[in-house]
Amino acid sequence: MDLYGQLRVEEVPLPYAFRTRVGIELEALDMVRTVAPMGLAIALVAIGVLHFIWSFSPWPFKDVMTFTKTIGGTDDGVMPPGPTTFVIGLALIGGAVLTLMVNESIPGIGPGWLRLVGMYSLAAVLLVRGLGGYFMNSGAAIEFQRLNTFLYSPLCVALAALSGIVAVAASRR
């Protein structure tokens, strides 16, 4: 017994198989509540920051033409509108903040049900971009097609899966 008169788990004589299974389930639950949301938030912030940079610069590419072929999928050498790219960066960072609020890593703003709807919406948007991204390859620059097929779209699907995991875990609390 501890100071408050509660029975500690170590004092309960449980079969080894049960303790092992419960331990594995608790470890998986801890991972869902820590690793998944933190990984998702870090990825969304990093991609959001890149969009902020891209609203005024083609970095890390050497010139605008390389940027538009690789990121935009066009051969015209015209950067996407800065304000639009900046808003996408804000939305991505907002998704990271929402993830941390839904996970209760930071204090939540607004009703919990609305944050949960936002989390499921984030998962849906990322999934649509991930799966729909393959249709973007038609007529796009070859550099974009290659990266979209092997990086951009699969990354969006993976982020959608993480978003879904965070949303489902929060729904079960």
PDB file of N, CA, C and O in Angstrom, residues 28 30-45 47 95-96 98-100 102-103 116 118-127 153-171 173:
ATOM      1  N   ALA A  28       2.270   0.626 -25.822  1.00  0.00           N
ATOM      2  CA  ALA A  28       1.697   1.059 -27.104  1.00  0.00           C
ATOM      3  C   ALA A  28       0.832   2.292 -26.902  1.00  0.00           C
ATOM      4  O   ALA A  28       0.868   3.227 -27.704  1.00  0.00           O
ATOM      5  N   ASP A  30       1.162   4.533 -24.517  1.00  0.00           N
ATOM      6  CA  ASP A  30       2.064   5.653 -24.258  1.00  0.00           C
ATOM      7  C   ASP A  30       2.661   6.180 -25.556  1.00  0.00           C
ATOM      8  O   ASP A  30       2.811   7.381 -25.737  1.00  0.00           O
ATOM      9  N   MET A  31       2.995   5.260 -26.483  1.00  0.00           N
ATOM     10  CA  MET A  31       3.554   5.680 -27.753  1.00  0.00           C
ATOM     11  C   MET A  31       2.531   6.488 -28.550  1.00  0.00           C
ATOM     12  O   MET A  31       2.860   7.512 -29.135  1.00  0.00           O
ATOM     13  N   VAL A  32       1.282   6.029 -28.535  1.00  0.00           N
ATOM     14  CA  VAL A  32       0.235   6.749 -29.258  1.00  0.00           C
ATOM     15  C   VAL A  32       0.048   8.133 -28.661  1.00  0.00           C
ATOM     16  O   VAL A  32      -0.195   9.097 -29.373  1.00  0.00           O
ATOM     17  N   ARG A  33       0.203   8.252 -27.366  1.00  0.00           N
ATOM     18  CA  ARG A  33      -0.019   9.539 -26.708  1.00  0.00           C
ATOM     19  C   ARG A  33       1.206  10.445 -26.698  1.00  0.00           C
ATOM     20  O   ARG A  33       1.099  11.609 -26.338  1.00  0.00           O
ATOM     21  N   THR A  34       2.377   9.928 -27.071  1.00  0.00           N
ATOM     22  CA  THR A  34       3.573  10.768 -27.066  1.00  0.00           C
ATOM     23  C   THR A  34       4.263  10.817 -28.419  1.00  0.00           C
ATOM     24  O   THR A  34       4.420  11.881 -29.002  1.00  0.00           O
ATOM     25  N   VAL A  35       4.693   9.680 -28.924  1.00  0.00           N
ATOM     26  CA  VAL A  35       5.498   9.648 -30.147  1.00  0.00           C
ATOM     27  C   VAL A  35       4.702  10.102 -31.363  1.00  0.00           C
ATOM     28  O   VAL A  35       5.162  10.941 -32.136  1.00  0.00           O
ATOM     29  N   ALA A  36       3.498   9.567 -31.540  1.00  0.00           N
ATOM     30  CA  ALA A  36       2.700   9.913 -32.725  1.00  0.00           C
ATOM     31  C   ALA A  36       2.391  11.417 -32.788  1.00  0.00           C
ATOM     32  O   ALA A  36       2.669  12.059 -33.802  1.00  0.00           O
ATOM     33  N   PRO A  37       1.839  12.019 -31.722  1.00  0.00           N
ATOM     34  CA  PRO A  37       1.541  13.448 -31.824  1.00  0.00           C
ATOM     35  C   PRO A  37       2.780  14.330 -31.926  1.00  0.00           C
ATOM     36  O   PRO A  37       2.774  15.324 -32.661  1.00  0.00           O
ATOM     37  N   MET A  38       3.841  13.975 -31.217  1.00  0.00           N
ATOM     38  CA  MET A  38       5.053  14.791 -31.289  1.00  0.00           C
ATOM     39  C   MET A  38       5.695  14.680 -32.671  1.00  0.00           C
ATOM     40  O   MET A  38       6.134  15.691 -33.234  1.00  0.00           O
ATOM     41  N   GLY A  39       5.747  13.468 -33.212  1.00  0.00           N
ATOM     42  CA  GLY A  39       6.296  13.296 -34.562  1.00  0.00           C
ATOM     43  C   GLY A  39       5.485  14.050 -35.593  1.00  0.00           C
ATOM     44  O   GLY A  39       6.031  14.715 -36.487  1.00  0.00           O
ATOM     45  N   LEU A  40       4.159  13.966 -35.471  1.00  0.00           N
ATOM     46  CA  LEU A  40       3.278  14.686 -36.390  1.00  0.00           C
ATOM     47  C   LEU A  40       3.472  16.191 -36.259  1.00  0.00           C
ATOM     48  O   LEU A  40       3.612  16.894 -37.268  1.00  0.00           O
ATOM     49  N   ALA A  41       3.510  16.693 -35.041  1.00  0.00           N
ATOM     50  CA  ALA A  41       3.668  18.133 -34.825  1.00  0.00           C
ATOM     51  C   ALA A  41       5.004  18.631 -35.374  1.00  0.00           C
ATOM     52  O   ALA A  41       5.061  19.672 -36.041  1.00  0.00           O
ATOM     53  N   ILE A  42       6.062  17.887 -35.137  1.00  0.00           N
ATOM     54  CA  ILE A  42       7.384  18.296 -35.632  1.00  0.00           C
ATOM     55  C   ILE A  42       7.392  18.328 -37.155  1.00  0.00           C
ATOM     56  O   ILE A  42       7.890  19.285 -37.765  1.00  0.00           O
ATOM     57  N   ALA A  43       6.831  17.309 -37.782  1.00  0.00           N
ATOM     58  CA  ALA A  43       6.798  17.259 -39.250  1.00  0.00           C
ATOM     59  C   ALA A  43       5.971  18.413 -39.814  1.00  0.00           C
ATOM     60  O   ALA A  43       6.384  19.074 -40.778  1.00  0.00           O
ATOM     61  N   LEU A  44       4.811  18.676 -39.215  1.00  0.00           N
ATOM     62  CA  LEU A  44       3.959  19.762 -39.707  1.00  0.00           C
ATOM     63  C   LEU A  44       4.625  21.127 -39.543  1.00  0.00           C
ATOM     64  O   LEU A  44       4.536  21.979 -40.430  1.00  0.00           O
ATOM     65  N   VAL A  45       5.306  21.337 -38.430  1.00  0.00           N
ATOM     66  CA  VAL A  45       6.008  22.613 -38.229  1.00  0.00           C
ATOM     67  C   VAL A  45       7.133  22.759 -39.253  1.00  0.00           C
ATOM     68  O   VAL A  45       7.301  23.830 -39.853  1.00  0.00           O
ATOM     69  N   ILE A  47       7.421  21.417 -42.245  1.00  0.00           N
ATOM     70  CA  ILE A  47       6.861  21.665 -43.577  1.00  0.00           C
ATOM     71  C   ILE A  47       6.239  23.058 -43.637  1.00  0.00           C
ATOM     72  O   ILE A  47       6.338  23.754 -44.652  1.00  0.00           O
ATOM     73  N   GLY A  95      -2.096  23.127 -37.758  1.00  0.00           N
ATOM     74  CA  GLY A  95      -2.344  21.695 -37.585  1.00  0.00           C
ATOM     75  C   GLY A  95      -1.461  21.098 -36.505  1.00  0.00           C
ATOM     76  O   GLY A  95      -1.890  20.231 -35.741  1.00  0.00           O
ATOM     77  N   ALA A  96      -0.223  21.563 -36.423  1.00  0.00           N
ATOM     78  CA  ALA A  96       0.689  21.092 -35.373  1.00  0.00           C
ATOM     79  C   ALA A  96       0.191  21.525 -34.000  1.00  0.00           C
ATOM     80  O   ALA A  96       0.182  20.737 -33.049  1.00  0.00           O
ATOM     81  N   LEU A  98      -2.900  22.292 -33.205  1.00  0.00           N
ATOM     82  CA  LEU A  98      -4.128  21.529 -32.962  1.00  0.00           C
ATOM     83  C   LEU A  98      -3.798  20.125 -32.463  1.00  0.00           C
ATOM     84  O   LEU A  98      -4.422  19.633 -31.515  1.00  0.00           O
ATOM     85  N   THR A  99      -2.812  19.500 -33.073  1.00  0.00           N
ATOM     86  CA  THR A  99      -2.391  18.156 -32.647  1.00  0.00           C
ATOM     87  C   THR A  99      -1.973  18.162 -31.186  1.00  0.00           C
ATOM     88  O   THR A  99      -2.369  17.284 -30.414  1.00  0.00           O
ATOM     89  N   LEU A 100      -1.200  19.162 -30.788  1.00  0.00           N
ATOM     90  CA  LEU A 100      -0.739  19.234 -29.399  1.00  0.00           C
ATOM     91  C   LEU A 100      -1.888  19.556 -28.441  1.00  0.00           C
ATOM     92  O   LEU A 100      -1.902  19.078 -27.305  1.00  0.00           O
ATOM     93  N   VAL A 102      -5.139  18.674 -28.973  1.00  0.00           N
ATOM     94  CA  VAL A 102      -5.961  17.463 -28.909  1.00  0.00           C
ATOM     95  C   VAL A 102      -5.284  16.416 -28.036  1.00  0.00           C
ATOM     96  O   VAL A 102      -5.944  15.680 -27.304  1.00  0.00           O
ATOM     97  N   ASN A 103      -3.969  16.364 -28.094  1.00  0.00           N
ATOM     98  CA  ASN A 103      -3.208  15.420 -27.283  1.00  0.00           C
ATOM     99  C   ASN A 103      -3.048  15.886 -25.836  1.00  0.00           C
ATOM    100  O   ASN A 103      -2.494  15.180 -25.022  1.00  0.00           O
ATOM    101  N   LEU A 116     -11.537  18.071 -31.881  1.00  0.00           N
ATOM    102  CA  LEU A 116     -11.567  16.715 -32.420  1.00  0.00           C
ATOM    103  C   LEU A 116     -12.020  16.707 -33.876  1.00  0.00           C
ATOM    104  O   LEU A 116     -11.439  15.998 -34.713  1.00  0.00           O
ATOM    105  N   GLY A 118     -11.596  19.152 -35.917  1.00  0.00           N
ATOM    106  CA  GLY A 118     -10.443  19.702 -36.626  1.00  0.00           C
ATOM    107  C   GLY A 118      -9.370  18.655 -36.864  1.00  0.00           C
ATOM    108  O   GLY A 118      -8.762  18.615 -37.940  1.00  0.00           O
ATOM    109  N   MET A 119      -9.159  17.787 -35.885  1.00  0.00           N
ATOM    110  CA  MET A 119      -8.132  16.755 -36.024  1.00  0.00           C
ATOM    111  C   MET A 119      -8.525  15.741 -37.096  1.00  0.00           C
ATOM    112  O   MET A 119      -7.695  15.342 -37.921  1.00  0.00           O
ATOM    113  N   TYR A 120      -9.788  15.332 -37.083  1.00  0.00           N
ATOM    114  CA  TYR A 120     -10.259  14.412 -38.126  1.00  0.00           C
ATOM    115  C   TYR A 120     -10.215  15.104 -39.496  1.00  0.00           C
ATOM    116  O   TYR A 120      -9.906  14.466 -40.507  1.00  0.00           O
ATOM    117  N   SER A 121     -10.507  16.387 -39.533  1.00  0.00           N
ATOM    118  CA  SER A 121     -10.440  17.138 -40.795  1.00  0.00           C
ATOM    119  C   SER A 121      -9.009  17.223 -41.309  1.00  0.00           C
ATOM    120  O   SER A 121      -8.768  17.092 -42.514  1.00  0.00           O
ATOM    121  N   LEU A 122      -8.074  17.447 -40.406  1.00  0.00           N
ATOM    122  CA  LEU A 122      -6.660  17.466 -40.789  1.00  0.00           C
ATOM    123  C   LEU A 122      -6.263  16.129 -41.404  1.00  0.00           C
ATOM    124  O   LEU A 122      -5.608  16.087 -42.450  1.00  0.00           O
ATOM    125  N   ALA A 123      -6.685  15.038 -40.777  1.00  0.00           N
ATOM    126  CA  ALA A 123      -6.382  13.705 -41.315  1.00  0.00           C
ATOM    127  C   ALA A 123      -6.985  13.539 -42.706  1.00  0.00           C
ATOM    128  O   ALA A 123      -6.322  13.016 -43.616  1.00  0.00           O
ATOM    129  N   ALA A 124      -8.211  14.006 -42.885  1.00  0.00           N
ATOM    130  CA  ALA A 124      -8.885  13.870 -44.183  1.00  0.00           C
ATOM    131  C   ALA A 124      -8.182  14.696 -45.261  1.00  0.00           C
ATOM    132  O   ALA A 124      -7.955  14.215 -46.379  1.00  0.00           O
ATOM    133  N   VAL A 125      -7.816  15.932 -44.931  1.00  0.00           N
ATOM    134  CA  VAL A 125      -7.145  16.800 -45.909  1.00  0.00           C
ATOM    135  C   VAL A 125      -5.799  16.206 -46.318  1.00  0.00           C
ATOM    136  O   VAL A 125      -5.451  16.168 -47.507  1.00  0.00           O
ATOM    137  N   LEU A 126      -5.033  15.727 -45.353  1.00  0.00           N
ATOM    138  CA  LEU A 126      -3.737  15.125 -45.669  1.00  0.00           C
ATOM    139  C   LEU A 126      -3.905  13.850 -46.493  1.00  0.00           C
ATOM    140  O   LEU A 126      -3.123  13.586 -47.408  1.00  0.00           O
ATOM    141  N   LEU A 127      -4.941  13.075 -46.194  1.00  0.00           N
ATOM    142  CA  LEU A 127      -5.188  11.863 -46.968  1.00  0.00           C
ATOM    143  C   LEU A 127      -5.586  12.198 -48.403  1.00  0.00           C
ATOM    144  O   LEU A 127      -5.101  11.567 -49.350  1.00  0.00           O
ATOM    145  N   SER A 153       3.536  12.593 -51.805  1.00  0.00           N
ATOM    146  CA  SER A 153       2.276  11.879 -51.578  1.00  0.00           C
ATOM    147  C   SER A 153       2.387  10.833 -50.467  1.00  0.00           C
ATOM    148  O   SER A 153       1.530  10.796 -49.584  1.00  0.00           O
ATOM    149  N   PRO A 154       3.429   9.982 -50.454  1.00  0.00           N
ATOM    150  CA  PRO A 154       3.540   9.035 -49.339  1.00  0.00           C
ATOM    151  C   PRO A 154       3.685   9.728 -47.981  1.00  0.00           C
ATOM    152  O   PRO A 154       3.149   9.248 -46.976  1.00  0.00           O
ATOM    153  N   LEU A 155       4.390  10.862 -47.954  1.00  0.00           N
ATOM    154  CA  LEU A 155       4.522  11.606 -46.706  1.00  0.00           C
ATOM    155  C   LEU A 155       3.165  12.107 -46.232  1.00  0.00           C
ATOM    156  O   LEU A 155       2.834  12.010 -45.040  1.00  0.00           O
ATOM    157  N   CYS A 156       2.361  12.615 -47.150  1.00  0.00           N
ATOM    158  CA  CYS A 156       1.021  13.088 -46.775  1.00  0.00           C
ATOM    159  C   CYS A 156       0.153  11.949 -46.259  1.00  0.00           C
ATOM    160  O   CYS A 156      -0.604  12.115 -45.296  1.00  0.00           O
ATOM    161  N   VAL A 157       0.246  10.774 -46.875  1.00  0.00           N
ATOM    162  CA  VAL A 157      -0.524   9.618 -46.404  1.00  0.00           C
ATOM    163  C   VAL A 157      -0.051   9.214 -45.009  1.00  0.00           C
ATOM    164  O   VAL A 157      -0.864   8.921 -44.125  1.00  0.00           O
ATOM    165  N   ALA A 158       1.261   9.208 -44.781  1.00  0.00           N
ATOM    166  CA  ALA A 158       1.795   8.867 -43.458  1.00  0.00           C
ATOM    167  C   ALA A 158       1.353   9.885 -42.408  1.00  0.00           C
ATOM    168  O   ALA A 158       0.955   9.512 -41.289  1.00  0.00           O
ATOM    169  N   LEU A 159       1.390  11.173 -42.758  1.00  0.00           N
ATOM    170  CA  LEU A 159       0.935  12.207 -41.819  1.00  0.00           C
ATOM    171  C   LEU A 159      -0.567  12.086 -41.566  1.00  0.00           C
ATOM    172  O   LEU A 159      -1.035  12.328 -40.451  1.00  0.00           O
ATOM    173  N   ALA A 160      -1.321  11.690 -42.590  1.00  0.00           N
ATOM    174  CA  ALA A 160      -2.763  11.460 -42.414  1.00  0.00           C
ATOM    175  C   ALA A 160      -2.996  10.308 -41.442  1.00  0.00           C
ATOM    176  O   ALA A 160      -3.877  10.386 -40.576  1.00  0.00           O
ATOM    177  N   ALA A 161      -2.205   9.259 -41.573  1.00  0.00           N
ATOM    178  CA  ALA A 161      -2.335   8.124 -40.660  1.00  0.00           C
ATOM    179  C   ALA A 161      -2.023   8.542 -39.224  1.00  0.00           C
ATOM    180  O   ALA A 161      -2.756   8.193 -38.291  1.00  0.00           O
ATOM    181  N   LEU A 162      -0.948   9.315 -39.045  1.00  0.00           N
ATOM    182  CA  LEU A 162      -0.619   9.806 -37.697  1.00  0.00           C
ATOM    183  C   LEU A 162      -1.729  10.700 -37.156  1.00  0.00           C
ATOM    184  O   LEU A 162      -2.094  10.610 -35.979  1.00  0.00           O
ATOM    185  N   SER A 163      -2.281  11.557 -38.017  1.00  0.00           N
ATOM    186  CA  SER A 163      -3.383  12.426 -37.590  1.00  0.00           C
ATOM    187  C   SER A 163      -4.583  11.597 -37.164  1.00  0.00           C
ATOM    188  O   SER A 163      -5.239  11.892 -36.158  1.00  0.00           O
ATOM    189  N   GLY A 164      -4.879  10.564 -37.927  1.00  0.00           N
ATOM    190  CA  GLY A 164      -5.985   9.682 -37.579  1.00  0.00           C
ATOM    191  C   GLY A 164      -5.752   8.967 -36.262  1.00  0.00           C
ATOM    192  O   GLY A 164      -6.667   8.832 -35.442  1.00  0.00           O
ATOM    193  N   ILE A 165      -4.525   8.513 -36.037  1.00  0.00           N
ATOM    194  CA  ILE A 165      -4.182   7.839 -34.781  1.00  0.00           C
ATOM    195  C   ILE A 165      -4.379   8.790 -33.603  1.00  0.00           C
ATOM    196  O   ILE A 165      -4.952   8.421 -32.581  1.00  0.00           O
ATOM    197  N   VAL A 166      -3.910  10.021 -33.757  1.00  0.00           N
ATOM    198  CA  VAL A 166      -4.066  11.015 -32.682  1.00  0.00           C
ATOM    199  C   VAL A 166      -5.543  11.302 -32.437  1.00  0.00           C
ATOM    200  O   VAL A 166      -5.996  11.374 -31.291  1.00  0.00           O
ATOM    201  N   ALA A 167      -6.322  11.442 -33.513  1.00  0.00           N
ATOM    202  CA  ALA A 167      -7.752  11.736 -33.372  1.00  0.00           C
ATOM    203  C   ALA A 167      -8.496  10.589 -32.692  1.00  0.00           C
ATOM    204  O   ALA A 167      -9.304  10.822 -31.783  1.00  0.00           O
ATOM    205  N   VAL A 168      -8.208   9.363 -33.097  1.00  0.00           N
ATOM    206  CA  VAL A 168      -8.888   8.206 -32.502  1.00  0.00           C
ATOM    207  C   VAL A 168      -8.486   8.066 -31.033  1.00  0.00           C
ATOM    208  O   VAL A 168      -9.334   7.814 -30.166  1.00  0.00           O
ATOM    209  N   ALA A 169      -7.201   8.250 -30.729  1.00  0.00           N
ATOM    210  CA  ALA A 169      -6.742   8.158 -29.341  1.00  0.00           C
ATOM    211  C   ALA A 169      -7.435   9.220 -28.486  1.00  0.00           C
ATOM    212  O   ALA A 169      -7.833   8.951 -27.349  1.00  0.00           O
ATOM    213  N   ALA A 170      -7.592  10.417 -29.023  1.00  0.00           N
ATOM    214  CA  ALA A 170      -8.252  11.490 -28.260  1.00  0.00           C
ATOM    215  C   ALA A 170      -9.737  11.199 -28.107  1.00  0.00           C
ATOM    216  O   ALA A 170     -10.341  11.544 -27.096  1.00  0.00           O
ATOM    217  N   SER A 171     -10.341  10.553 -29.080  1.00  0.00           N
ATOM    218  CA  SER A 171     -11.770  10.210 -29.013  1.00  0.00           C
ATOM    219  C   SER A 171     -12.039   9.211 -27.918  1.00  0.00           C
ATOM    220  O   SER A 171     -13.130   9.183 -27.349  1.00  0.00           O
ATOM    221  N   ARG A 173     -10.555   8.987 -25.023  1.00  0.00           N
ATOM    222  CA  ARG A 173     -10.227   9.459 -23.659  1.00  0.00           C
ATOM    223  C   ARG A 173     -11.488   9.768 -22.901  1.00  0.00           C
ATOM    224  O   ARG A 173     -12.488  10.142 -23.329  1.00  0.00           O
TER     225      ARG A 173
END
